[in-house]
Short mmCIF file of C-alpha atoms in Angstrom, two decimals:
data_model
loop_
_atom_site.label_atom_id
_atom_site.label_comp_id
_atom_site.label_asym_id
_atom_site.label_seq_id
_atom_site.Cartn_x
_atom_site.Cartn_y
_atom_site.Cartn_z
CA MET A 1 -28.29 34.57 29.01
CA ILE A 2 -26.94 35.15 25.51
CA GLY A 3 -27.82 33.11 22.44
CA LEU A 4 -25.41 31.82 19.83
CA GLY A 5 -26.99 34.20 17.32
CA ASP A 6 -26.34 37.27 19.46
CA LEU A 7 -22.80 36.07 20.11
CA GLY A 8 -22.20 35.86 16.37
CA VAL A 9 -21.32 32.16 16.53
CA VAL A 10 -24.23 31.07 14.31
CA ARG A 11 -23.45 32.36 10.85
CA SER A 12 -26.34 31.05 8.81
CA VAL A 13 -29.24 28.61 8.84
CA ALA A 14 -30.21 27.41 5.38
CA PRO A 15 -30.89 24.27 3.36
CA ALA A 16 -27.70 22.82 1.83
CA ALA A 17 -27.44 21.67 -1.79
CA ASP A 18 -28.92 18.27 -0.82
CA GLY A 19 -31.90 19.94 0.84
CA VAL A 20 -30.79 19.15 4.41
CA LEU A 21 -31.03 22.07 6.82
CA GLU A 22 -27.53 23.22 7.68
CA VAL A 23 -26.37 25.53 10.47
CA GLU A 24 -23.01 27.18 9.94
CA ILE A 25 -21.12 28.09 13.09
CA THR A 26 -17.86 29.97 13.57
CA PRO A 27 -16.00 29.24 16.82
CA THR A 28 -14.81 32.20 18.87
CA PHE A 29 -11.44 30.57 19.54
CA LEU A 30 -10.29 27.41 17.75
CA GLY A 31 -9.71 25.65 21.06
CA CYS A 32 -12.97 26.81 22.64
CA PRO A 33 -13.88 24.00 25.08
CA ALA A 34 -17.58 24.88 24.73
CA LEU A 35 -17.58 23.90 21.06
CA PRO A 36 -18.83 20.30 21.49
CA ALA A 37 -21.59 21.57 23.81
CA ILE A 38 -22.52 24.24 21.25
CA VAL A 39 -22.69 21.70 18.43
CA SER A 40 -24.84 19.32 20.46
CA ALA A 41 -27.16 22.17 21.57
CA VAL A 42 -27.66 23.22 17.95
CA ARG A 43 -28.37 19.58 16.98
CA ASP A 44 -30.97 19.38 19.76
CA VAL A 45 -32.69 22.51 18.46
CA LEU A 46 -32.62 21.12 14.92
CA ALA A 47 -34.12 17.81 16.08
CA GLY A 48 -36.69 19.59 18.23
CA SER A 49 -37.87 21.72 15.33
CA GLY A 50 -38.44 18.83 12.94
CA HIS A 51 -34.97 18.53 11.39
CA PRO A 52 -33.44 15.45 13.04
CA ASP A 53 -31.08 15.01 10.07
CA GLY A 54 -29.98 18.67 10.20
CA ARG A 55 -26.25 19.35 10.01
CA VAL A 56 -23.88 21.62 11.91
CA ARG A 57 -20.94 22.82 9.87
CA GLN A 58 -17.93 24.66 11.23
CA VAL A 59 -16.80 27.59 9.07
CA LEU A 60 -13.53 29.33 9.85
CA SER A 61 -13.51 32.08 7.25
CA PRO A 62 -14.11 34.91 7.74
CA PRO A 63 -13.02 34.36 11.34
CA TRP A 64 -15.12 35.28 14.34
CA THR A 65 -14.35 38.65 15.86
CA THR A 66 -16.07 40.57 18.65
CA ASP A 67 -17.56 42.74 15.88
CA ARG A 68 -19.96 39.85 15.31
CA VAL A 69 -21.62 40.29 18.72
CA THR A 70 -24.97 42.00 18.13
CA GLU A 71 -26.15 45.13 19.96
CA ALA A 72 -28.69 43.01 21.88
CA GLY A 73 -25.88 40.59 22.69
CA ARG A 74 -23.75 43.39 24.11
CA GLU A 75 -26.60 44.46 26.39
CA LYS A 76 -27.15 40.90 27.59
CA LEU A 77 -23.45 40.43 28.37
CA ALA A 78 -23.35 43.67 30.39
CA ALA A 79 -26.51 42.66 32.27
CA HIS A 80 -24.70 39.49 33.33
CA GLY A 81 -21.57 41.23 34.61
CA ILE A 82 -19.43 40.63 31.52
CA ALA A 83 -18.18 43.87 29.98
CA PRO A 84 -19.04 43.77 26.27
CA PRO A 85 -16.48 44.54 23.58
CA PRO A 86 -16.40 48.07 22.18
CA PRO A 87 -18.59 48.80 19.13
CA ALA A 88 -17.49 47.31 15.84
CA SER A 89 -14.60 49.19 14.28
CA PRO A 90 -13.96 48.66 10.58
CA GLY A 91 -10.29 47.86 9.93
CA GLY A 92 -7.29 49.21 11.76
CA PRO A 93 -5.24 47.61 14.50
CA VAL A 94 -7.23 46.16 17.41
CA PRO A 95 -5.77 46.76 20.88
CA VAL A 96 -5.77 43.76 23.22
CA VAL A 97 -7.55 45.74 25.95
CA LEU A 98 -9.00 49.17 25.29
CA ALA A 99 -8.18 51.94 27.74
CA ALA A 100 -11.63 52.65 29.13
CA VAL A 101 -13.93 49.64 29.47
CA PRO A 102 -16.78 50.68 31.80
CA CYS A 103 -17.30 48.53 34.90
CA PRO A 104 -20.47 46.41 34.43
CA HIS A 105 -21.21 46.77 38.16
CA CYS A 106 -20.87 50.50 38.91
CA GLY A 107 -20.37 52.04 35.47
CA SER A 108 -17.05 53.68 36.37
CA ARG A 109 -14.56 54.04 33.55
CA ALA A 110 -11.69 53.94 36.01
CA THR A 111 -10.86 50.34 35.19
CA ARG A 112 -7.53 48.70 34.46
CA PRO A 113 -6.39 45.44 32.92
CA HIS A 114 -5.81 42.76 35.52
CA SER A 115 -5.14 39.63 33.48
CA PRO A 116 -5.24 39.24 29.70
CA PHE A 117 -6.36 35.64 30.14
CA GLY A 118 -9.64 35.08 31.95
CA PRO A 119 -12.16 32.45 33.05
CA ALA A 120 -13.10 31.63 29.46
CA ARG A 121 -10.85 31.74 26.43
CA CYS A 122 -12.72 34.70 24.92
CA GLN A 123 -12.55 36.75 28.12
CA SER A 124 -9.89 38.76 29.95
CA VAL A 125 -10.10 40.16 33.48
CA LEU A 126 -10.26 43.85 34.38
CA ARG A 127 -10.33 45.57 37.75
CA CYS A 128 -12.52 48.52 38.65
CA THR A 129 -10.64 51.06 40.76
CA ALA A 130 -13.93 52.66 41.90
CA CYS A 131 -15.84 49.66 43.30
CA HIS A 132 -12.75 47.37 43.49
CA GLU A 133 -14.53 44.51 41.74
CA LEU A 134 -12.78 42.26 39.26
CA PHE A 135 -14.91 41.64 36.20
CA PRO A 136 -14.63 39.60 32.98
CA TYR A 137 -14.43 41.38 29.64
CA LEU A 138 -15.17 39.89 26.24
CA SER A 139 -11.77 40.89 24.84
CA ALA A 140 -11.94 42.94 21.65
CA LEU A 141 -10.62 40.85 18.81
CA MET B 1 4.08 3.20 -14.15
CA THR B 2 0.91 4.47 -15.72
CA THR B 3 0.71 5.96 -19.18
CA SER B 4 -3.02 6.65 -19.18
CA THR B 5 -3.56 10.36 -19.72
CA ASP B 6 -6.44 10.79 -17.29
CA GLN B 7 -4.68 8.72 -14.64
CA ALA B 8 -1.59 10.93 -14.53
CA PRO B 9 -3.20 14.12 -13.15
CA ALA B 10 -5.01 12.08 -10.50
CA ASP B 11 -1.71 10.54 -9.35
CA GLU B 12 -0.14 13.95 -9.25
CA ALA B 13 -2.98 15.33 -7.15
CA ALA B 14 -2.72 12.40 -4.75
CA ARG B 15 1.02 12.98 -4.37
CA ALA B 16 0.46 16.70 -3.74
CA ASP B 17 -2.10 15.81 -1.07
CA ALA B 18 0.31 13.34 0.53
CA HIS B 19 2.94 16.06 0.88
CA LEU B 20 0.37 18.48 2.27
CA ALA B 21 -0.75 15.83 4.76
CA VAL B 22 2.82 15.46 6.08
CA HIS B 23 3.24 19.21 6.28
CA LEU B 24 -0.04 19.61 8.19
CA LEU B 25 0.95 16.80 10.52
CA ARG B 26 4.17 18.64 11.40
CA LEU B 27 2.33 21.87 12.14
CA GLY B 28 -0.33 20.01 14.11
CA ASP B 29 2.24 18.05 16.10
CA ASP B 30 4.11 21.26 17.00
CA ALA B 31 0.91 22.75 18.43
CA LEU B 32 -0.23 19.52 20.11
CA VAL B 33 3.07 18.73 21.81
CA LEU B 34 3.68 22.28 23.00
CA GLY B 35 0.09 22.48 24.27
CA GLN B 36 0.56 19.23 26.17
CA ARG B 37 3.89 20.44 27.57
CA LEU B 38 2.40 23.70 28.83
CA CYS B 39 -0.28 21.79 30.75
CA ARG B 40 2.54 20.90 33.14
CA TRP B 41 2.19 24.43 34.56
CA ILE B 42 -1.45 24.02 35.57
CA THR B 43 -1.63 24.52 39.37
CA ARG B 44 2.16 25.15 39.37
CA ALA B 45 2.41 28.62 37.78
CA PRO B 46 3.82 31.53 39.82
CA THR B 47 0.41 33.24 40.16
CA ILE B 48 -3.23 32.34 39.55
CA GLU B 49 -3.32 34.74 36.58
CA GLU B 50 -0.28 33.06 35.08
CA ASP B 51 -1.88 29.69 35.67
CA MET B 52 -4.86 30.84 33.60
CA ALA B 53 -2.61 32.41 30.97
CA LEU B 54 -0.56 29.26 30.35
CA SER B 55 -3.58 26.97 30.45
CA ASN B 56 -5.46 29.23 28.03
CA ILE B 57 -2.46 29.27 25.71
CA ALA B 58 -2.29 25.47 25.92
CA LEU B 59 -6.01 25.33 25.09
CA ASP B 60 -5.48 27.48 21.99
CA LEU B 61 -2.58 25.32 20.85
CA ILE B 62 -4.58 22.12 21.27
CA GLY B 63 -7.40 23.79 19.32
CA HIS B 64 -4.94 24.54 16.52
CA ALA B 65 -3.73 20.95 16.61
CA ARG B 66 -7.28 19.62 16.31
CA THR B 67 -7.90 21.59 13.13
CA LEU B 68 -4.51 20.84 11.58
CA LEU B 69 -4.54 17.11 12.37
CA ALA B 70 -8.10 16.70 11.09
CA LEU B 71 -7.09 18.45 7.84
CA SER B 72 -4.07 16.16 7.61
CA GLY B 73 -6.31 13.11 7.92
CA GLU B 74 -8.43 14.41 5.06
CA ALA B 75 -5.43 15.23 2.90
CA ASP B 76 -3.83 11.78 3.28
CA GLY B 77 -7.12 10.12 2.38
CA THR B 78 -7.29 7.98 5.53
CA GLY B 79 -9.94 10.15 7.17
CA ARG B 80 -8.16 9.75 10.50
CA THR B 81 -9.54 12.05 13.19
CA GLU B 82 -7.49 14.33 15.42
CA ASP B 83 -7.96 11.87 18.29
CA GLU B 84 -6.56 9.00 16.25
CA PHE B 85 -3.50 11.08 15.43
CA ALA B 86 -3.01 12.21 19.02
CA PHE B 87 -3.67 8.96 20.84
CA THR B 88 -2.82 6.05 18.55
CA ARG B 89 0.58 6.95 17.11
CA SER B 90 3.88 5.85 18.60
CA ASP B 91 6.66 8.30 19.42
CA ARG B 92 8.50 7.76 16.13
CA GLU B 93 5.39 8.81 14.23
CA PHE B 94 5.26 12.27 15.82
CA THR B 95 6.88 14.93 13.65
CA ASN B 96 7.01 17.95 15.96
CA ALA B 97 10.07 20.20 16.08
CA LEU B 98 12.16 19.26 19.12
CA LEU B 99 11.71 22.75 20.62
CA THR B 100 8.10 21.95 21.47
CA GLU B 101 8.89 18.81 23.46
CA LEU B 102 11.67 20.20 25.66
CA PRO B 103 10.80 20.00 29.36
CA CYS B 104 9.30 23.22 30.76
CA GLY B 105 12.35 23.93 32.92
CA ASP B 106 11.95 26.89 35.24
CA PHE B 107 9.52 29.68 34.36
CA ALA B 108 12.19 31.58 32.40
CA VAL B 109 12.86 28.55 30.17
CA THR B 110 9.13 28.31 29.46
CA VAL B 111 9.00 32.04 28.63
CA ALA B 112 12.03 31.69 26.35
CA ARG B 113 10.41 28.82 24.44
CA GLN B 114 7.12 30.74 24.17
CA LEU B 115 9.05 33.70 22.79
CA VAL B 116 10.70 31.53 20.13
CA TYR B 117 7.54 29.65 19.17
CA ALA B 118 4.95 32.46 19.32
CA HIS B 119 7.01 34.80 17.14
CA TYR B 120 7.48 31.97 14.63
CA ALA B 121 3.79 30.95 14.75
CA VAL B 122 2.50 34.49 14.16
CA LEU B 123 4.73 34.80 11.09
CA TYR B 124 3.91 31.37 9.71
CA TYR B 125 0.15 31.54 10.29
CA GLU B 126 0.03 34.98 8.68
CA ALA B 127 1.85 33.46 5.71
CA LEU B 128 -0.75 30.66 5.63
CA ALA B 129 -3.56 33.22 5.59
CA ASP B 130 -1.83 34.81 2.62
CA ARG B 131 -0.64 31.90 0.52
CA ALA B 132 -2.27 28.60 1.48
CA ASP B 133 -5.18 26.67 0.04
CA LEU B 134 -8.60 27.97 1.04
CA ARG B 135 -9.35 26.07 4.24
CA LEU B 136 -5.80 26.26 5.52
CA ALA B 137 -5.79 30.00 4.85
CA ALA B 138 -8.98 30.35 6.90
CA PHE B 139 -7.27 28.50 9.74
CA GLY B 140 -4.17 30.71 9.41
CA GLU B 141 -6.18 33.90 9.50
CA ARG B 142 -7.88 32.89 12.73
CA ALA B 143 -4.90 31.21 14.41
CA ALA B 144 -2.57 34.15 13.68
CA LYS B 145 -4.79 36.33 15.85
CA GLU B 146 -4.69 33.82 18.67
CA VAL B 147 -0.93 33.32 18.67
CA ALA B 148 -0.51 37.13 18.61
CA PHE B 149 -1.89 37.02 22.19
CA HIS B 150 0.71 34.38 23.05
CA ARG B 151 3.43 36.55 21.56
CA THR B 152 2.38 39.55 23.66
CA HIS B 153 2.39 37.33 26.74
CA ALA B 154 5.90 36.04 25.99
CA ASP B 155 7.25 39.52 25.12
CA ASN B 156 5.91 40.97 28.37
CA TRP B 157 7.45 38.25 30.50
CA ALA B 158 10.79 38.34 28.69
CA LEU B 159 10.95 42.09 29.37
CA ARG B 160 9.84 41.78 32.97
CA LEU B 161 12.33 39.03 33.78
CA GLY B 162 15.15 40.62 31.78
CA LEU B 163 14.67 44.01 33.42
CA GLY B 164 13.75 42.59 36.84
CA THR B 165 16.31 41.49 39.41
CA PRO B 166 19.84 40.22 38.65
CA GLU B 167 18.54 36.72 39.41
CA SER B 168 15.55 36.97 37.04
CA ALA B 169 17.79 38.39 34.29
CA ARG B 170 20.33 35.59 34.82
CA ARG B 171 17.61 32.96 34.56
CA MET B 172 16.00 34.56 31.50
CA GLN B 173 19.38 34.66 29.75
CA ARG B 174 19.95 31.01 30.69
CA GLY B 175 16.49 30.16 29.35
CA LEU B 176 17.30 31.80 26.03
CA GLU B 177 20.63 29.92 25.82
CA GLN B 178 18.82 26.63 26.45
CA VAL B 179 16.14 26.94 23.79
CA TRP B 180 17.95 28.90 21.06
CA PRO B 181 19.66 25.89 19.41
CA TYR B 182 16.18 24.43 18.84
CA ALA B 183 14.73 27.44 17.00
CA ALA B 184 16.25 26.79 13.56
CA GLU B 185 14.35 23.52 13.07
CA LEU B 186 11.06 25.44 12.90
CA PHE B 187 12.29 27.15 9.74
CA ASP B 188 13.80 24.11 8.00
CA GLU B 189 12.85 23.43 4.43
CA ASP B 190 12.98 19.96 2.94
CA GLU B 191 11.46 17.99 0.11
CA VAL B 192 8.00 18.04 1.70
CA THR B 193 8.07 21.82 2.12
CA ARG B 194 9.33 22.32 -1.42
CA HIS B 195 6.49 20.18 -2.77
CA VAL B 196 3.74 22.05 -0.93
CA VAL B 197 5.26 25.36 -2.02
CA ALA B 198 5.38 24.15 -5.65
CA ALA B 199 1.78 22.92 -5.42
CA GLY B 200 0.75 26.27 -3.93
CA THR B 201 -0.99 24.59 -0.99
CA ALA B 202 1.21 26.06 1.79
CA PRO B 203 4.18 28.44 2.10
CA SER B 204 7.69 27.60 3.34
CA PRO B 205 8.75 28.85 6.77
CA ALA B 206 12.37 29.33 5.60
CA PRO B 207 12.01 32.86 4.16
CA LEU B 208 10.50 34.01 7.49
CA HIS B 209 13.67 33.26 9.46
CA PRO B 210 15.35 36.68 9.02
CA VAL B 211 12.16 38.53 10.05
CA TRP B 212 11.86 36.25 13.07
CA GLN B 213 15.48 36.90 14.04
CA ARG B 214 14.94 40.64 13.82
CA ARG B 215 11.74 40.59 15.85
CA VAL B 216 12.87 38.33 18.70
CA GLY B 217 16.24 40.12 18.64
CA GLU B 218 14.45 43.41 19.32
CA VAL B 219 12.60 41.96 22.32
CA VAL B 220 15.72 40.32 23.75
CA THR B 221 17.72 43.53 23.37
CA ARG B 222 14.97 45.63 24.94
CA ALA B 223 14.97 43.19 27.85
CA GLY B 224 18.65 44.02 28.39
CA LEU B 225 19.66 40.49 27.40
CA THR B 226 21.93 39.03 24.73
CA VAL B 227 20.73 37.12 21.67
CA PRO B 228 22.41 33.71 21.98
CA THR B 229 24.75 32.52 19.22
CA PRO B 230 24.58 28.74 19.60
CA ARG B 231 27.38 26.62 18.16
CA TRP B 232 25.07 23.75 17.38
CA ARG B 233 21.48 23.31 16.23
CA ALA B 234 18.90 20.64 16.93
CA GLY B 235 17.17 18.60 14.24
CA GLY B 236 15.46 15.29 13.66
CA GLY B 237 12.00 16.00 15.05
CA ARG B 238 10.46 16.13 11.57
CA ALA B 239 11.80 12.61 10.98
CA GLY B 240 10.38 11.33 14.24
CA LEU B 241 13.69 11.33 16.13
CA HIS B 242 12.92 12.70 19.57
CA THR B 243 14.61 13.65 22.82
CA GLU B 244 14.67 11.37 25.83
CA GLU B 245 11.90 13.30 27.56
CA PHE B 246 9.41 12.79 24.73
CA GLY B 247 8.43 9.22 25.70
CA PRO B 248 7.02 10.15 29.12
CA LEU B 249 5.23 13.14 27.56
CA ILE B 250 3.20 11.09 25.10
CA ALA B 251 2.77 8.24 27.57
CA ASP B 252 1.04 10.73 29.84
CA MET B 253 -1.00 12.20 26.98
CA GLN B 254 -2.12 8.78 25.74
CA SER B 255 -2.63 7.07 29.09
CA VAL B 256 -6.43 7.42 29.25
CA HIS B 257 -6.85 6.22 25.69
CA ARG B 258 -4.64 3.20 26.42
CA GLN B 259 -6.72 2.26 29.46
CA PHE B 260 -10.07 2.85 27.76
CA PRO B 261 -9.53 2.57 24.00
CA GLY B 262 -12.37 4.31 22.18
CA GLY B 263 -13.96 5.32 25.47
CA ARG B 264 -16.63 8.01 25.30
CA TRP B 265 -18.01 10.16 28.05
#
């Protein structure tokens, strides 16, 4: 549904100093349980595109934030029922859940936080008071 | 003793790294042991949302431990992985603060411990982001954001329980009384800390203690509760001296590795 590039997890793809192709990734959360699967998926792509010795390197700085999700990525998330984070905001304090996250099902803005911790570490759960659906939200960070 | 001029700086660097390795091990063990402890709540939390909250917090903490322990293995030159640290050490080799290994108790005790630890972790990881060596600072910058979620979670529950029913307030106060003597150890400074501060590789937690006291004090007061004034304080975790309940905790954590050493799935 959404690629690692659109999610902002892949930071760069370039040859390292020794000439080996290197993919830099930044985990969303440090304890993200999908990380080993992400690394092995990237290795598969590297091998499949003629770089079997390609490397995956984890880079922590600057840290991943929801600002790294691309516009196309936001649309893909919404299309799959996951409310995307609000547009990138330079600086300033970031609220844990913004007041008006539109419901990905009916579009209503009458939604309220339900649980700050959701089905995946990068998601929280909101409830739509119009269509009464619970939906995941890629928490602004 | 060496007198060679080019040998001396190398020795000094190795010593600095050895101190950093111990310091990282302490931080990593705090996160690992608390993460393992919190897993006790999975399928036992008061609500499904709380089940997810505590398991997500545990997941974050174990993620922090993985990074910190791996960095420790690099710093001490052994190249040990996070799994080797977690699964192949004996209890005396763990250097977590005793706070993190205390049994979960009732929900209020767990909230009280989260309050103590999350407020400390936000302060310390922010300090890392500010004043640690490059990779550790990158970790601190990211981890500070994650533990800020844990702090909000703990603050909200402390307020809700403190301002809830007489029974919830009584239990929350009792939870605070139980964990408070264990808080000071998080801020202890010793020779290892002084060395990493002198080498500029990591900051000391000691100067953060007054800020921590003010911040948790505000939450406790807002919750209508009393900040405990314990007459004793715990210590010894950094030297590998643990409480009685620690043995079963790591036995549980290491059981799969002991049955299938080096197993891969």
